[in-house]
Coordinates of C-alpha atoms and ligand atoms in Angstrom, one line a residue:
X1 CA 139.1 118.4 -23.9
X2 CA 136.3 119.8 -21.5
X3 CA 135.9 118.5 -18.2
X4 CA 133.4 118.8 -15.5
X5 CA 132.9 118.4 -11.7
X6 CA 130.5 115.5 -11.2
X7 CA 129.6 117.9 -7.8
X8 CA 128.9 121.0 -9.9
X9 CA 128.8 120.1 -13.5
X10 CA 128.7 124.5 -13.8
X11 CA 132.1 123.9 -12.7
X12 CA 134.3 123.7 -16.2
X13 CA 137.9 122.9 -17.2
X14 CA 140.2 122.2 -19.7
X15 CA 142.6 119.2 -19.6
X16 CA 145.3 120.9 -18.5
X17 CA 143.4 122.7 -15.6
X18 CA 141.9 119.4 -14.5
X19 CA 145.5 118.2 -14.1
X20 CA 146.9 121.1 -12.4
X21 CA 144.1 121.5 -10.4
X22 CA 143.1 117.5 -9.9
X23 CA 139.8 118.1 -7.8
X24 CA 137.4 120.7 -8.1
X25 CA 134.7 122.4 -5.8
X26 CA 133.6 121.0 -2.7
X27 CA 136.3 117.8 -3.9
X28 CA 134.2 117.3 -7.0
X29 CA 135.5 114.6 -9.5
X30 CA 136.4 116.1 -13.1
X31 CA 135.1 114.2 -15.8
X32 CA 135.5 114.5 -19.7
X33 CA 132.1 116.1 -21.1
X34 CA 132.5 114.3 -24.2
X35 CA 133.8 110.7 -25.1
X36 CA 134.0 109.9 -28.5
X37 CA 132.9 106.9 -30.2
X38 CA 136.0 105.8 -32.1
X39 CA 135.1 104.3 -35.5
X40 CA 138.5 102.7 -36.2
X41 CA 139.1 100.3 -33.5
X42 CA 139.8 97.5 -36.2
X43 CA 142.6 99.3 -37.3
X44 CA 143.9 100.7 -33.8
X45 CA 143.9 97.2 -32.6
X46 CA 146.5 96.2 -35.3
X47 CA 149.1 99.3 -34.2
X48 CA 151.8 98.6 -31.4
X49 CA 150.6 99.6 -28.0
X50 CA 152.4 103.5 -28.0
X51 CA 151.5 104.0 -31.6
X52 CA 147.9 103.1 -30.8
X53 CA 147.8 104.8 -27.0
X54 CA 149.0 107.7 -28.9
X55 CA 145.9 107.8 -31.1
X56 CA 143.6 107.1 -28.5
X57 CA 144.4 109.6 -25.7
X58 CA 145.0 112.2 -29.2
X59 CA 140.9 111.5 -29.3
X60 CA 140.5 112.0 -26.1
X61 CA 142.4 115.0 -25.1
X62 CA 141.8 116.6 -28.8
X63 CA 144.0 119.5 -29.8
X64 CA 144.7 121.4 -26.3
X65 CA 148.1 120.1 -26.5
X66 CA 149.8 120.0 -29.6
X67 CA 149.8 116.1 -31.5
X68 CA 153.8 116.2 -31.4
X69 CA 154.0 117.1 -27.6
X70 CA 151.4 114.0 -26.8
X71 CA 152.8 111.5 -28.4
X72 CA 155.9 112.4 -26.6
X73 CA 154.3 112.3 -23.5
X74 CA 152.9 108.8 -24.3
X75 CA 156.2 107.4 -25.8
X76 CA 158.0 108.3 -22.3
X77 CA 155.6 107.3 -20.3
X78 CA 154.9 103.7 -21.7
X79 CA 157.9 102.1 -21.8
X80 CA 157.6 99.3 -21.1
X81 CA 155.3 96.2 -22.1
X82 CA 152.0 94.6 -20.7
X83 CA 151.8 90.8 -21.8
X84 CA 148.5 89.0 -21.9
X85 CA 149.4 85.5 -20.2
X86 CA 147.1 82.6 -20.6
X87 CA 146.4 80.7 -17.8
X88 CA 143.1 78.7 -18.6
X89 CA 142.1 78.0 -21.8
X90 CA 139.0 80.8 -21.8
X91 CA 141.1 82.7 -19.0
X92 CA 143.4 85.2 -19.6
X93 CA 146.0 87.6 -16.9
X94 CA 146.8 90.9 -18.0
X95 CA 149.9 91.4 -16.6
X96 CA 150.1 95.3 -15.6
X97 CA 153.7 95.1 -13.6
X98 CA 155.8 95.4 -15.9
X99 CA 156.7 98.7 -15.1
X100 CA 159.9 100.0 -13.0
X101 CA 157.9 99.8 -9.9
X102 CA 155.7 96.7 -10.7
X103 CA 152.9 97.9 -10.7
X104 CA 149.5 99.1 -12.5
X105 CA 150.8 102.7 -10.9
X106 CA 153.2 103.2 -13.1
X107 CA 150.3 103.4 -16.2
X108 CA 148.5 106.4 -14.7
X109 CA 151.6 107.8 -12.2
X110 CA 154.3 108.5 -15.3
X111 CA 151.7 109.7 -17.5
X112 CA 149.9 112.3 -15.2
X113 CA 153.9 112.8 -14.5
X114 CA 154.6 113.4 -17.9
X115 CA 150.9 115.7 -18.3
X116 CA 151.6 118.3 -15.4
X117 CA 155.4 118.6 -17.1
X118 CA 153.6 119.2 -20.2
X119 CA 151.0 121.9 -18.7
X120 CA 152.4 123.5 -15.6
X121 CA 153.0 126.7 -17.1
X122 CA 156.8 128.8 -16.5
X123 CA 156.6 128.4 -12.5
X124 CA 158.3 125.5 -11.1
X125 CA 156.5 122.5 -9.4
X126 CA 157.0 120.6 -5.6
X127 CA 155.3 117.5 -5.1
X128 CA 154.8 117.1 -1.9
X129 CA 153.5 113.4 -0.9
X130 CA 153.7 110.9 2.2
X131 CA 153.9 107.6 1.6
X132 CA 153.2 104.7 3.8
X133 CA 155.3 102.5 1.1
X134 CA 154.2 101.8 -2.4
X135 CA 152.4 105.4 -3.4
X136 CA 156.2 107.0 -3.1
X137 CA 157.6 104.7 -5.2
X138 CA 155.4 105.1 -7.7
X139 CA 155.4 109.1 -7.9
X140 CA 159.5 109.0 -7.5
X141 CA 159.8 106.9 -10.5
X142 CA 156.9 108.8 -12.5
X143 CA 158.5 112.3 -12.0
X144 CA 162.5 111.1 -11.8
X145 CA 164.3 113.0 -14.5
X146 CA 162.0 115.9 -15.3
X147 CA 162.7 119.3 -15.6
X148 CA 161.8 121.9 -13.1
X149 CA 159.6 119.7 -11.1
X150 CA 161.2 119.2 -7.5
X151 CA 159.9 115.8 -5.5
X152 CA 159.8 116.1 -1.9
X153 CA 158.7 112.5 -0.5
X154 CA 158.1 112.0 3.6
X155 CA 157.7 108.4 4.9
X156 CA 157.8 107.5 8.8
X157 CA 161.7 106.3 9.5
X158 CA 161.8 102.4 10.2
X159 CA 158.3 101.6 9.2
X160 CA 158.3 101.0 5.4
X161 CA 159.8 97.5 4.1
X162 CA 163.3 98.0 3.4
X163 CA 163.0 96.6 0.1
X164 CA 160.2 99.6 -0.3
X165 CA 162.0 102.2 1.0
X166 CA 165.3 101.2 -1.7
X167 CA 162.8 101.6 -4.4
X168 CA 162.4 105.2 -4.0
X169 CA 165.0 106.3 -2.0
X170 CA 168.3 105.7 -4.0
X171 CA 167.0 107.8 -7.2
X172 CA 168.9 111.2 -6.4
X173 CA 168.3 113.3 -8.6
X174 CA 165.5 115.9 -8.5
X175 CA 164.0 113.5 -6.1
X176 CA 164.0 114.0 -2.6
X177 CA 163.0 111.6 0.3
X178 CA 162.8 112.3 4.0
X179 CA 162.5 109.6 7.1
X180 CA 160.3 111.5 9.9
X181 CA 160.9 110.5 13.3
X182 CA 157.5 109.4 13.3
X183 CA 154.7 107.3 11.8
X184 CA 152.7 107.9 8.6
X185 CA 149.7 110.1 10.1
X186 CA 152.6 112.5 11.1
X187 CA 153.6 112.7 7.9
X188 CA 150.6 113.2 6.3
X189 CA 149.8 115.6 8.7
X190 CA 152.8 117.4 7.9
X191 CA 151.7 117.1 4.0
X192 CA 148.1 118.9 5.0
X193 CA 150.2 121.8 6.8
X194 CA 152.5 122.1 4.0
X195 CA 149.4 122.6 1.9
X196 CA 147.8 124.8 4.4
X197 CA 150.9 127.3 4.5
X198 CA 149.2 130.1 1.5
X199 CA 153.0 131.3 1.5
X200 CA 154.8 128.2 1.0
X201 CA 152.4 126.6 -1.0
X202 CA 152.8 130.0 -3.6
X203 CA 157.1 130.1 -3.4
X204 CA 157.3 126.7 -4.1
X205 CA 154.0 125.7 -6.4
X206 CA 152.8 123.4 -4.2
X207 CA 151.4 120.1 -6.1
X208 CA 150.0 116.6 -4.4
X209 CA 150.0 114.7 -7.7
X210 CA 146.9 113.6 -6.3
X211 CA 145.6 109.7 -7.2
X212 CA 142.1 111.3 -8.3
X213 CA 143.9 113.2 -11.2
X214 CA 142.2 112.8 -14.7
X215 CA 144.9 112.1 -16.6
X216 CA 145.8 108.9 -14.9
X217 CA 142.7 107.3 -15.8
X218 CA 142.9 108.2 -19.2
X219 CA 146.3 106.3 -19.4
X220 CA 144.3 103.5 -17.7
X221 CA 142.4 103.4 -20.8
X222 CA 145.1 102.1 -22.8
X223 CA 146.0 99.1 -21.4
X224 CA 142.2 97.8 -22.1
X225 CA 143.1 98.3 -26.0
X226 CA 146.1 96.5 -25.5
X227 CA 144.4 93.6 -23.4
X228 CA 141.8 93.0 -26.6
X229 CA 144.5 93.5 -29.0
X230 CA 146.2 90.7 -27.8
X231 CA 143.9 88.4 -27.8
X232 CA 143.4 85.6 -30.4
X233 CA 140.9 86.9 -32.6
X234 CA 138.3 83.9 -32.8
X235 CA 138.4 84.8 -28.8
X236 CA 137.4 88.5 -29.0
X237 CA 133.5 88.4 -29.5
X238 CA 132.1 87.8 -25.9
X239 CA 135.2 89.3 -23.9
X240 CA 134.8 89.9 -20.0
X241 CA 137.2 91.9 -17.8
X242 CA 137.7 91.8 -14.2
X243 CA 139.1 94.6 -12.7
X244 CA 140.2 93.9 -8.8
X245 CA 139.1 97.3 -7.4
X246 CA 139.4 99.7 -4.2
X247 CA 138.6 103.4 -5.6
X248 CA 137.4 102.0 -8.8
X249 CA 139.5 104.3 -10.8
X250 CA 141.2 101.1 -13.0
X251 CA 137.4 99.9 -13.6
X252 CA 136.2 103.8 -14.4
X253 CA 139.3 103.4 -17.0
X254 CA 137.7 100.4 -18.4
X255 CA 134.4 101.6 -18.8
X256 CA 135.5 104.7 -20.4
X257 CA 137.4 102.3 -22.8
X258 CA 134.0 100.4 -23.5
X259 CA 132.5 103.9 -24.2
X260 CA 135.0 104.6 -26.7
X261 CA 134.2 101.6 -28.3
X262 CA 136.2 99.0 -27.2
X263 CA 133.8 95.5 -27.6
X264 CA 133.8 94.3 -24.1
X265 CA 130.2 92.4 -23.2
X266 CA 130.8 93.3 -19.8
X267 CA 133.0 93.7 -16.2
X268 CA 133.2 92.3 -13.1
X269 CA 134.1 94.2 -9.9
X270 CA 136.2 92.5 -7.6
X271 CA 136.7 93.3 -4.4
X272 CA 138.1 91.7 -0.8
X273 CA 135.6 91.8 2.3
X274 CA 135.3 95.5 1.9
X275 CA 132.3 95.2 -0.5
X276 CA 130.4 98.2 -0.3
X277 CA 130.0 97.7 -4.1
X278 CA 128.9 94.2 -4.7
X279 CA 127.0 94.7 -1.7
X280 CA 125.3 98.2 -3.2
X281 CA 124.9 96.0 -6.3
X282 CA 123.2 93.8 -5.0
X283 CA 120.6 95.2 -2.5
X284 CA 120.9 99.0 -4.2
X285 CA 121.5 100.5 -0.5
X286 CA 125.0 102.1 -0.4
X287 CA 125.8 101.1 3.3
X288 CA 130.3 101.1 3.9
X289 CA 131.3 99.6 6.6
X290 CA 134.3 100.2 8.5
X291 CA 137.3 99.2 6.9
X292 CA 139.0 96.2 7.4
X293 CA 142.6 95.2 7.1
X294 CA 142.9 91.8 4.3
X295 CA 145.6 90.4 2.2
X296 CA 144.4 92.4 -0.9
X297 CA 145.5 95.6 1.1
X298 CA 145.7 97.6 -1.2
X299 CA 142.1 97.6 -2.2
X300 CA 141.0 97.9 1.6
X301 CA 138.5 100.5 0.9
X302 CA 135.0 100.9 1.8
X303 CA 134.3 104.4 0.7
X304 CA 135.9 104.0 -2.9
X305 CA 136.1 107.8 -4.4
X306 CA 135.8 106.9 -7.6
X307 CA 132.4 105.5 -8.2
X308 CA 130.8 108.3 -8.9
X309 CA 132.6 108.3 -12.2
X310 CA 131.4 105.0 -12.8
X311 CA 127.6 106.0 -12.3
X312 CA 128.2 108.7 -14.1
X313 CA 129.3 107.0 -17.3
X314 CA 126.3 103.7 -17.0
X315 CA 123.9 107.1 -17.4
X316 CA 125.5 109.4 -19.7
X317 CA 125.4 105.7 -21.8
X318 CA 122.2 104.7 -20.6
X319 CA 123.8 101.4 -19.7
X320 CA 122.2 99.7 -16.8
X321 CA 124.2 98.7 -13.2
X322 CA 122.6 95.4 -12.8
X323 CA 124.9 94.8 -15.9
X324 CA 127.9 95.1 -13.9
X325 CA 128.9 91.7 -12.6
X326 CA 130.3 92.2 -9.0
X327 CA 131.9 89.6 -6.0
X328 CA 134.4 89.4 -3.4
X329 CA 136.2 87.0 -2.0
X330 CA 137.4 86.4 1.8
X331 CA 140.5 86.2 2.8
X332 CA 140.7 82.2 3.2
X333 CA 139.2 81.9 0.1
X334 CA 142.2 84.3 -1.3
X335 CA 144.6 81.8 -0.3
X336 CA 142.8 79.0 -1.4
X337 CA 142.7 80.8 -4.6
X338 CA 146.5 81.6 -5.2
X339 CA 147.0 77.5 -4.6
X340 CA 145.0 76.5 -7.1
X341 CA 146.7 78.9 -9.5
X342 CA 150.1 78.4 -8.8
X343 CA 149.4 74.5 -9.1
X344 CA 148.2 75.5 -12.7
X345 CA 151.1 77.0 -13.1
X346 CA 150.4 80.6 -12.8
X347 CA 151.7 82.2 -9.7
X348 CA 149.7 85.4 -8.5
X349 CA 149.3 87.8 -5.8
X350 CA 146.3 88.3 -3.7
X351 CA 144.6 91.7 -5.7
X352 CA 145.2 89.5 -9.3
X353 CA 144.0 86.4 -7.6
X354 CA 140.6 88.1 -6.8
X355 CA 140.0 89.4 -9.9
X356 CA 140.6 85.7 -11.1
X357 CA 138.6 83.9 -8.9
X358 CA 135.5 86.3 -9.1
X359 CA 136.2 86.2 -13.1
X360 CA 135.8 82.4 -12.8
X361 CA 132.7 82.0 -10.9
X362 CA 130.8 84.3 -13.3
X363 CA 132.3 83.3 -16.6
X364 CA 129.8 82.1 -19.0
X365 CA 130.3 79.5 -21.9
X366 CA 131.3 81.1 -25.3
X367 CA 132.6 84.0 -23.1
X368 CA 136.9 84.9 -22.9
X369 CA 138.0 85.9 -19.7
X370 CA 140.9 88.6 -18.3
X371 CA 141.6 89.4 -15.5
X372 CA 143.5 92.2 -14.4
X373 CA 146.9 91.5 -12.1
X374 CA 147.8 94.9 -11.3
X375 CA 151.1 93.9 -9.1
X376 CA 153.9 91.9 -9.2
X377 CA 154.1 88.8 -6.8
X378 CA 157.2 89.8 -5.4
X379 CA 155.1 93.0 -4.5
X380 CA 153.8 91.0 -1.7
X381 CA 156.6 88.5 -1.3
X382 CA 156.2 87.8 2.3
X383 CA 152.3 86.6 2.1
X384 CA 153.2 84.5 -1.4
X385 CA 156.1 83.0 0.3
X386 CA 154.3 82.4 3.5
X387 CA 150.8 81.2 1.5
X388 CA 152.6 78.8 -1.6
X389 CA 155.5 77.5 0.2
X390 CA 158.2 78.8 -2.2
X391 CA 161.0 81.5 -2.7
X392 CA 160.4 84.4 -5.3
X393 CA 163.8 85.5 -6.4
X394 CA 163.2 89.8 -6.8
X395 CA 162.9 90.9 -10.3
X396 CA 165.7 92.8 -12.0
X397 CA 164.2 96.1 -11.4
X398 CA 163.8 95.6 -8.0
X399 CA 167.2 94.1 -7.2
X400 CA 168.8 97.1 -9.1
X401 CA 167.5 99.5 -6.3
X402 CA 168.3 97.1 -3.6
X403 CA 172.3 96.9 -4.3
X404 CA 172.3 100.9 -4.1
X405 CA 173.0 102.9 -1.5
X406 CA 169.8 105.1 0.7
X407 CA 169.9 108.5 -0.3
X408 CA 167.3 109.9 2.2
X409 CA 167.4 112.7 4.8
X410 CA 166.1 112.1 8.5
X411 CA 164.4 115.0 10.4
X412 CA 162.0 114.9 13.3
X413 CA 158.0 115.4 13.3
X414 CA 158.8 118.6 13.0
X415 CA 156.8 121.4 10.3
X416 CA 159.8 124.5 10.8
X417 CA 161.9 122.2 9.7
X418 CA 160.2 120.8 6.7
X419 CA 158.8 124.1 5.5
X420 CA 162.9 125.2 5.3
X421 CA 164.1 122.2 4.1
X422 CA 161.6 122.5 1.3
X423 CA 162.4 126.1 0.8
X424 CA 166.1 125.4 0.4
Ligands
PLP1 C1 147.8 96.2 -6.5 C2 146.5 97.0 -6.6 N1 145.4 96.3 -7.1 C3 144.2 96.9 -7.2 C4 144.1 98.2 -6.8 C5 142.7 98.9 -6.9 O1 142.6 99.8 -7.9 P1 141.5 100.9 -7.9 O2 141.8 101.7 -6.6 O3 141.7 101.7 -9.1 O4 140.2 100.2 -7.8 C6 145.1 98.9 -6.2 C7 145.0 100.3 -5.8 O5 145.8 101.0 -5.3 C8 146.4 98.3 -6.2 O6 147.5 98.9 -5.7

């Protein structure tokens, strides 16, 4: 597979630079040079979803790594399942928590996980990340277990959930976690000087395992496949996907799907009150505005740094943007929203409920809806709890890690000690 930067398309990789490397000149995006039209998708929508994923990212990736060595990759990184939930009779959740951290993450996060194993070369690898909660729980899980790949994860002592911080700090393992006497900037500062130390960065090969990195979207693809493939087949002519989105990386993922060849009439993007998108959409002036804090916080984002990939792929397909359906919905409205689902019998979280709601408004007769819900309610048990009225008991997964003991080291804001602690 050939990639290029979006920035400076003379810029050129192959897959497995693109994933070692994850940005490229002047922060330029890598995308794939070619996507293939796949003229099977009959047949790929009959096989289970590894058997299928297996075939699709082979397609993708082509024969840079050997067939045997994917589908390895794939088969430990998708382990678990992705139901397609009915809620309305034309509306349909695909439920992407299913995953040991419960969410979407765990898609691109184990497989990139399972990519760089696959590509780094002889040295060994340090991922180095900060986490402000759910992004460390999603790398510890992704890289626990793997060989000659050392995770080093800060997070500011005292100001993460508890039920967060037992996620990812009870593995062991090759995974390490440190509480900084301090709050997240620190240690994200601390991060940025790690990075910055030439020395360091070269004794311990220095990796972010950055969010941007190609081969997480490309997992993203599969779940689309596996969305379609469950559907009832008389439902799968006009099918419309809404993709609840912050960086737009999970709706690049679909698009790329679409491109494959994947019949979906169309997607919605859903956002919260940061709608630089629907806003751009609509008026065709890009024009973010400063951030602001909602219930859906995980898409608060106003400068989203993947939609250049998604302009990228409506030309290179000489699709056009006013075909991409777009809204957002307030925060009142969010609540109002997860009341009416849960008295249908569906209970959600705020970025799913978005995605429904949005899906709704701009559904069409003859046309089957899904919506994405890329986390688990008890994700965001205190505003569920506090917005329905009701008690989530914590899924199995989750309780697991909260009966175990904290595993973490505690050091001070402090980068001598860091840099020796991470070259012990
Ligand atoms: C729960 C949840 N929903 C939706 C999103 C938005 O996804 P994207 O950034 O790919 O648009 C995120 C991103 O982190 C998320 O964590």
């Amino acid at each position: 597979m050939n990639l290029y930067n979006i920035k400076h398309p003379e810029e050129q990789v192959t897959f497995s630079q693109a994933v070692r490397q994850g940005l490229g000149r002047d922060q330029g995006l890598f995308f794939p040079e070619v996507i293939p039209q796949l003229n099977n998708i009959d047949e790929l929508l009959e096989l289970p979803l590894v058997e299928r994923s297996q075939k699709i990212l082979g397609a993708l990736i082509g024969e840079e790594l050997p067939k045997a060595t994917l589908d390895e990759m794939v088969k430990n990184a998708f382990t678990f399942t992705v139901p397609l939930e009915k809620v309305e009779d034309n509306i349909y959740a695909l439920e992407l928590f299913h995953g040991p951290t419960l969410a979407f993450k765990d898609f691109g996060g184990r497989f990139m996980a399972q990519a760089l194993a696959a590509v780094r070369g002889d040295g060994k690898i340090t991922i180095l990340t900060a986490t402000s909660g759910d992004t460390g729980a999603a790398v510890a899980h992704a890289f626990y277990g793997l060989e000659n790949i050392n995770v080093v994860i800060l997070y500011p002592k005292g100001k993460i959930s508890p039920l967060q911080e037992k996620l990812f700090c009870t593995l062991g393992g090759n995974i390490r976690t440190v509480a900084i006497n301090a709050d997240f900037d620190a240690c994200q500062a601390l991060v940025k000087q790690a990075f910055d130390d030439a020395e360091l960065r070269q004794a311990i090969g220095l990796n972010s395992a950055n969010s941007i990195n190609i081969s997480r979207l490309l997992a993203q693809v599969c779940y689309y496949f596996e969305a379609v493939a469950q559907l009832p087949k008389e439902k799968c002519d006009n099918v419309v996907v809404s993709v609840p989105s912050g960086n737009f990386g999970n709706l690049t993922a679909g698009l790329i799907a679409k491109t494959l060849g994947l019949p979906i009439k169309r997607f919605v993007a859903s956002t919260n009150v940061n709608d630089t998108v629907p806003r751009y959409l609509k008026s065709g002036n890009w024009d973010p505005k400063t951030t602001v804090a909602t219930l859906s916080n995980a898409m608060d984002v106003s400068r989203p740094n993947n939609w250049p990939r998604v302009e990228e792929l409506f030309k290179r397909n000489g699709w056009n943007l006013s075909d991409l359906g777009s809204g957002m919905l307030s925060d009142s409205e969010t609540e109002d929203t997860l009341k009416a689902m849960n008295a249908e019998g569906y209970v959600c979280e705020p970025h799913g409920a978005i995605a429904y709601q949005v899906l709704k408004d701009q559904l069409k007769a003859g046309e089957t809806g899904i919506f994405l819900c890329t986390a688990h309610p008890a994700k965001f048990k205190e505003s569920v709890e506090r917005i329905l009225g009701i008690q989530l008991s914590l899924p199995e997964a989750l309780d697991k890690h909260n009966q175990l003991p904290l595993l973490s080291d505690e050091m001070d804001n402090d980068f001598a000690q860091l840099r020796a602690y991470l070259l012990k």
